[in-house]
XYZ file of C-alpha atoms in Angstrom:
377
model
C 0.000 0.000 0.000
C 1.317 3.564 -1.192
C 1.968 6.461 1.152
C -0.896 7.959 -0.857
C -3.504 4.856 0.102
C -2.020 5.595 3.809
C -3.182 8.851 3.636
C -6.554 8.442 2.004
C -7.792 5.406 4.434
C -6.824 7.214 7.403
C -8.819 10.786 5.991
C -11.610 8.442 5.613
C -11.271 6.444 9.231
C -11.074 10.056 10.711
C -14.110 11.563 8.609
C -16.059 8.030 9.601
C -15.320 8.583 13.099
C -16.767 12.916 12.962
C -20.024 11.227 11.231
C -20.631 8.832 14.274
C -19.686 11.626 16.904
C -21.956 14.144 14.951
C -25.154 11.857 14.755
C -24.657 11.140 18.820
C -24.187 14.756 19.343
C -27.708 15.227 17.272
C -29.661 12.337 18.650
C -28.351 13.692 22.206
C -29.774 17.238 21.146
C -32.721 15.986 20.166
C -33.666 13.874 23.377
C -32.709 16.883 25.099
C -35.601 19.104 23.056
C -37.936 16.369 23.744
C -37.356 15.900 27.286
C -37.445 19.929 27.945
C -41.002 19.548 25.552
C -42.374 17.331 28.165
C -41.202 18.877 31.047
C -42.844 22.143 29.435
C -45.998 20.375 29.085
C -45.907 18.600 32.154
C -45.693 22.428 33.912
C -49.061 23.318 31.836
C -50.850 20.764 33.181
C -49.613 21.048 36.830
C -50.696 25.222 36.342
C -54.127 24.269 34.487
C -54.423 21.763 37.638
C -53.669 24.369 39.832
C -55.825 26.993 38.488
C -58.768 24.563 38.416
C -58.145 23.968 41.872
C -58.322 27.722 42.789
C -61.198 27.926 40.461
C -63.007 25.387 42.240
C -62.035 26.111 45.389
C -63.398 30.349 44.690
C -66.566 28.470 43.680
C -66.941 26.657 47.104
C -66.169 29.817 49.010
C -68.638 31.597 46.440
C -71.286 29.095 47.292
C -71.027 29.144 50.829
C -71.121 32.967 51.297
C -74.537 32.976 49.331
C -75.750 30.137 51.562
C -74.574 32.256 54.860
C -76.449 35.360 53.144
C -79.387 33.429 52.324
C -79.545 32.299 56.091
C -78.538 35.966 57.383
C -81.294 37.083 55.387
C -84.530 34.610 56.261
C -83.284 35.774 59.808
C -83.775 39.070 59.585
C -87.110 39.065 57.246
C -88.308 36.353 60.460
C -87.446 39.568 62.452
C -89.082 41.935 60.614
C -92.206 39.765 60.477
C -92.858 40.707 64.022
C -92.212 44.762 63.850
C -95.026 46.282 62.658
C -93.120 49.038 61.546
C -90.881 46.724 59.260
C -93.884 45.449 57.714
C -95.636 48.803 57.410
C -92.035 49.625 55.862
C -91.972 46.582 53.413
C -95.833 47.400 51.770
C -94.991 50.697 50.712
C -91.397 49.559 49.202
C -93.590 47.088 47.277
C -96.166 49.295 46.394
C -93.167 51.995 45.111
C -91.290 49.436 42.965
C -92.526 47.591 40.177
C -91.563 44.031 40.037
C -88.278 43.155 38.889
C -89.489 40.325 35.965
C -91.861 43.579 34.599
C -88.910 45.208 33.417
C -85.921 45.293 30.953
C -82.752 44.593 32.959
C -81.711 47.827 32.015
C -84.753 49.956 32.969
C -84.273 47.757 35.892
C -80.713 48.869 36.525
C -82.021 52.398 36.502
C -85.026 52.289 39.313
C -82.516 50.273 41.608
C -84.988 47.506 41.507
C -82.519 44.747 41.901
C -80.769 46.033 45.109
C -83.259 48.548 45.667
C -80.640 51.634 45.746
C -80.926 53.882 42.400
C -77.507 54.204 40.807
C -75.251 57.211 41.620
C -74.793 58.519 37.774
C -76.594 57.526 34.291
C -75.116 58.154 30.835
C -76.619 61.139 29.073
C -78.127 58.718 26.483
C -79.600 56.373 29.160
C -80.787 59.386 31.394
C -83.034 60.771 29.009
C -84.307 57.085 27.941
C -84.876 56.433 31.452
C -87.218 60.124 31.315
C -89.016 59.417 28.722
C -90.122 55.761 29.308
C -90.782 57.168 33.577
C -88.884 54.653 34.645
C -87.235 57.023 37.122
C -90.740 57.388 38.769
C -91.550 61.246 36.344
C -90.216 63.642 33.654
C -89.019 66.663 32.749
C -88.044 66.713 29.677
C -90.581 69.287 28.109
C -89.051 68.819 24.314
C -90.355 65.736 22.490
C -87.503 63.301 21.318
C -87.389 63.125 17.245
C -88.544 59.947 15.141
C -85.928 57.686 14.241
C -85.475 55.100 11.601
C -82.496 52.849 10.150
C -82.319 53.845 6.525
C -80.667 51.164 4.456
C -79.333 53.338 1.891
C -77.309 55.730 3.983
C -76.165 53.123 5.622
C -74.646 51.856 2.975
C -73.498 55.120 1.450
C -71.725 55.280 4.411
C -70.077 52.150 4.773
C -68.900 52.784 1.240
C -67.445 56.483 2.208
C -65.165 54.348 5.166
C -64.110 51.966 2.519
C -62.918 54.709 0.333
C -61.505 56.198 3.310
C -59.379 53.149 3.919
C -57.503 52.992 1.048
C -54.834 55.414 1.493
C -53.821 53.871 4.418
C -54.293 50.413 2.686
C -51.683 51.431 0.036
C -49.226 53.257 1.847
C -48.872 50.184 4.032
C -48.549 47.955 0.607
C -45.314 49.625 0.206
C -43.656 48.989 3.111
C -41.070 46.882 3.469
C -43.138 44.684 5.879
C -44.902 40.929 5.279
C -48.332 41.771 3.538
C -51.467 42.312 5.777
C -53.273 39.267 6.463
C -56.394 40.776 7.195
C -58.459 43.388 5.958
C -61.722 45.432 7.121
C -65.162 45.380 4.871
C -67.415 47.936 6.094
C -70.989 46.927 5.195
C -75.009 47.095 6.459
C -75.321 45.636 9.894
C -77.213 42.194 8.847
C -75.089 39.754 11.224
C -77.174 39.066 14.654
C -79.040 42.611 14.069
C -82.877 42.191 15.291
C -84.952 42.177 11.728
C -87.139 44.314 14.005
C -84.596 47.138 13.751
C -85.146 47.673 9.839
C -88.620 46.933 9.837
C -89.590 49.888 11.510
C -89.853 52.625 9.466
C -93.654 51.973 8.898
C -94.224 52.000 12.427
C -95.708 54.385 14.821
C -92.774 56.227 15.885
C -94.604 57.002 19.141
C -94.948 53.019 20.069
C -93.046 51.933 22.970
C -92.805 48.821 24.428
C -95.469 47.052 26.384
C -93.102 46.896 29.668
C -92.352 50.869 29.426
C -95.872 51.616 29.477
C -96.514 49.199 32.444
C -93.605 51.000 34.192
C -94.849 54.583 33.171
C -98.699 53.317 35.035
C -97.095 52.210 37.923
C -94.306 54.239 38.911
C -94.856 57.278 41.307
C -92.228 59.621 42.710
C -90.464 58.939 45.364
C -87.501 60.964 47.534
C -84.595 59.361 45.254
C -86.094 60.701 42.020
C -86.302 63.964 42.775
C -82.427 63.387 43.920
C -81.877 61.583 40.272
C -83.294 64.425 38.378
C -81.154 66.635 40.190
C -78.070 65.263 38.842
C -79.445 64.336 34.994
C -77.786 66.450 32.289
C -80.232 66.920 28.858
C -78.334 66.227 25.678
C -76.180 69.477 25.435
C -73.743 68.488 22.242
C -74.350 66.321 18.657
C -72.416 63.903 20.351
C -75.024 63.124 23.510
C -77.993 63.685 20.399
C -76.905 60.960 18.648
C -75.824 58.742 21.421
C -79.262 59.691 22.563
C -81.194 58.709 19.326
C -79.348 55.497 18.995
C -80.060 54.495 21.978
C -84.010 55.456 21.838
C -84.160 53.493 18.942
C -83.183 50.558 19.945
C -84.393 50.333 22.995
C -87.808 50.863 21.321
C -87.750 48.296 18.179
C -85.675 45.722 19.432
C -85.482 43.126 22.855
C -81.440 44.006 22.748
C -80.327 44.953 26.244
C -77.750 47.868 26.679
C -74.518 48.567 29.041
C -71.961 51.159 28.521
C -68.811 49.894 26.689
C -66.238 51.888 28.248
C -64.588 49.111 28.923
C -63.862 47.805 25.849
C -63.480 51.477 24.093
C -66.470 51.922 22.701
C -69.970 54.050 23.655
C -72.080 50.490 24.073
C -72.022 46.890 24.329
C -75.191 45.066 23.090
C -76.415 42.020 24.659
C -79.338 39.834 23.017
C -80.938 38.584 26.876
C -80.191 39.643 30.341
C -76.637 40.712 31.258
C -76.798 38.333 33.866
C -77.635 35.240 31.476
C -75.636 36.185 28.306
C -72.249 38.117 27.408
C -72.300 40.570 25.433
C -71.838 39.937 21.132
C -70.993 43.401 19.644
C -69.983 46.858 20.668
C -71.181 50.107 19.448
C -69.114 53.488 18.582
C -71.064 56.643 17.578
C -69.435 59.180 15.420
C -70.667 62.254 14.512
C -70.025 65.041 11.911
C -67.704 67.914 12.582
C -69.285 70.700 11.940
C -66.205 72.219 9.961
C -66.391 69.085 8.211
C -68.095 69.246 4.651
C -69.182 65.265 4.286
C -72.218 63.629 5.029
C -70.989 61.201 7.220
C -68.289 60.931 9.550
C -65.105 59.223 8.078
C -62.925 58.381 11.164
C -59.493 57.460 10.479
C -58.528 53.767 9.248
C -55.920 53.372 12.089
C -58.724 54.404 14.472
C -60.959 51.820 12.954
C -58.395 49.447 12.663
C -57.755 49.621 16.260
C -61.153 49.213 17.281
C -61.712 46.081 15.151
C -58.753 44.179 16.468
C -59.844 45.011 20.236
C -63.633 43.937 19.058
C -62.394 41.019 17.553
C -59.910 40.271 20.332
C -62.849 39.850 22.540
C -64.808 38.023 20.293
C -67.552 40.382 19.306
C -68.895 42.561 16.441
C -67.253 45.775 15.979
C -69.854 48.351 15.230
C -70.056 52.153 14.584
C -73.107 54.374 14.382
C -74.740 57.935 13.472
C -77.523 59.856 12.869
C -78.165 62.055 10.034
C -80.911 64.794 9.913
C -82.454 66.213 7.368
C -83.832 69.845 7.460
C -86.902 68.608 4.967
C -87.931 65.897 7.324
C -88.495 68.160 10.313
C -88.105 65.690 13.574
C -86.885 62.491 11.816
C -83.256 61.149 12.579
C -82.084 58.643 10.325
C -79.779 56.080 12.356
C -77.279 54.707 10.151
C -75.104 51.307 12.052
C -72.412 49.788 9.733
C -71.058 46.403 10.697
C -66.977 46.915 10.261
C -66.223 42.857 9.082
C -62.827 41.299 9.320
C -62.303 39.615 6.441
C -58.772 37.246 5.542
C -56.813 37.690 3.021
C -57.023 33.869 1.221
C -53.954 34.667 -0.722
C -51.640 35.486 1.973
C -48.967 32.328 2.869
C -49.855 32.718 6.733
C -53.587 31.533 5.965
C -52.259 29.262 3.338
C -50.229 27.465 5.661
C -53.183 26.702 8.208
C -55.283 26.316 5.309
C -58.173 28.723 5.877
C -60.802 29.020 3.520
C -63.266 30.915 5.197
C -62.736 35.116 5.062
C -64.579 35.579 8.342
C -65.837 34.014 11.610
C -69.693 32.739 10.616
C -72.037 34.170 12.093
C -73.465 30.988 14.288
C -68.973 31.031 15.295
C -69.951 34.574 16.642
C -72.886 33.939 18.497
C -71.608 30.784 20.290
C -70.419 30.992 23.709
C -72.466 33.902 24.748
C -74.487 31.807 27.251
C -72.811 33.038 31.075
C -71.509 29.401 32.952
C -74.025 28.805 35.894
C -72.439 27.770 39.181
């Protein structure tokens, strides 16, 4: 054998021998990842054990300090059954009240019927809803509210102005040196879970109001914590409260939606289709209005305003929404209420969705309206 054989056979003994050390150094790194993989999982569980755990155990607690209320409570109405005062004291809280199941939760929230203490401040919006329906026990509002009616055409002249409005921000993002947007807004008529009730009724009487206000309006009287109320209510002094106002109304009137204030999800409302204490809410509500500088029609907010609203809405799981109220000189006291549904639609062709092989553009609508029911304990 040649020096040159020598040479060769030990190059390939040596090169052999960094194969073999560089597959054990790889299967070695690989038992590693999977043992730090289950280790990882096995702290999940142990955390979604432990949370359960609290969970349960913040139920128990839960349960037991209703039970000791309950108790503390038959006690003390066994008490009261004896004082003749007490009981002189209960007939005319029950005559004041109206019964709790007579009511909308939120006309409820506004007597104080459910812990029988009126609340310390109303929204402008609600205030005046609250005045005209009497559910604060009287009025004085001496101006009657306007007519209002969803118009289907504004609406979607509107929702065609935001689309337009988009686009500049849509192509100055194109050229960025950034991955392409995944996602993209569709502004369009409110048709997902909106109450068919609130576009049929433009051949309504716009003075109908619904059969529970009117029971409330025969049977309320006023009492010492109205006249306080009415000493703190503000009337609509700004566009801004007027529409807020007539959206509000509206809805109230032609629909069995029930209404909270959104403030803390950034937005004027959050809609709820049953009682807040059955059902979460499934869409939130922003009203714009016109500036009165401004020379449009409609308000056009900004896209990154928009934008930021949909991805908090959507974050959340619920509908983003935005409303306003256009009024014509010609039409004397009618507002027309226009609500646009701002979608969030996926871009198909993008390689992210490709990947996880979407083919849907947006959440259905039964996706949306799933898990709204509250968990009973």
């Amino acid at each position: 054998m040649t020096t040159q054989e020598k040479r060769q056979l030990k190059y390939k003994l040596a090169q052999a021998k960094r194969e073999v050390k560089r597959e054990k150094r790889q299967m070695k790194h690989e038992q590693l990842i999977q043992e730090a993989k289950k280790a990882k999982h096995e702290r999940k569980k142990l955390k979604r054990l432990e949370r359960q755990e609290r969970k349960n155990q913040q139920q128990q607690q839960q349960k037991e300090d209703e039970e000791e209320h309950v108790k503390q409570e038959q006690v003390c109405q066994e008490k009261c059954c004896h004082d003749e005062a007490d009981e002189k004291n209960d007939a005319i809280e029950e005559h004041t009240f109206t019964a709790y199941n007579a009511l909308d939760e939120e006309l409820a929230a506004m007597r104080g019927d459910r812990s029988g203490i009126p609340p310390a401040m109303l929204a402008p919006a609600a205030a005046c809803v609250a005045l005209d329906t009497k559910a604060l026990g009287c009025t004085n509002r001496k101006d009657q509210p306007d007519n209002t009616i969803f118009d289907r055409q504004l609406t979607s002249e509107w929702a065609h102005e935001l689309q337009q409005g988009m686009i500049p921000a849509e192509e100055l993002r194109a050229k960025e040196d950034m991955r392409p947007m995944a996602y993209k807004i569709v502004p369009e008529l409110w048709n997902r879970l909106c109450p068919k009730s609130l576009w049929e009724c433009e051949d309504r009487d716009m003075t109908t109001t619904r059969a529970e206000a009117e029971h409330t309006a025969d049977n309320s009287t006023m009492t010492v914590e109205n006249q306080l109320l009415l000493g703190l209510i503000r009337h609509p002094s700004s566009l801004y409260d007027e529409a807020t106002y007539a959206v509000f109304r509206h809805m109230h009137q032609y629909s069995n939606l029930h209404i909270s204030s959104g403030g803390i999800f950034g937005c004027d409302f959050l809609l709820y289709d049953g009682k807040r204490s059955d059902r979460h809410s499934f869409a939130g509500l922003r009203i714009y209005i016109c500036d009165k500088n401004n020379e449009s029609r409609f308000p056009v907010p900004s896209a990154y305003d928009l934008t930021g609203f949909v991805r908090t809405m959507n974050t959340a799981r619920k509908l983003a929404l935005i409303a306003t109220v256009i009024k014509d000189e010609e039409e004397g006291d009618t507002a027309r209420v226009l609500i646009v549904d701002l979608a969030l639609e996926k871009i198909l062709s993008v390689q992210t969705h490709k990947k996880k092989g979407n083919t849907e553009k947006r959440r259905s609508e039964k996706e949306t309206s799933s898990g709204l029911a509250k968990m009973k304990n």
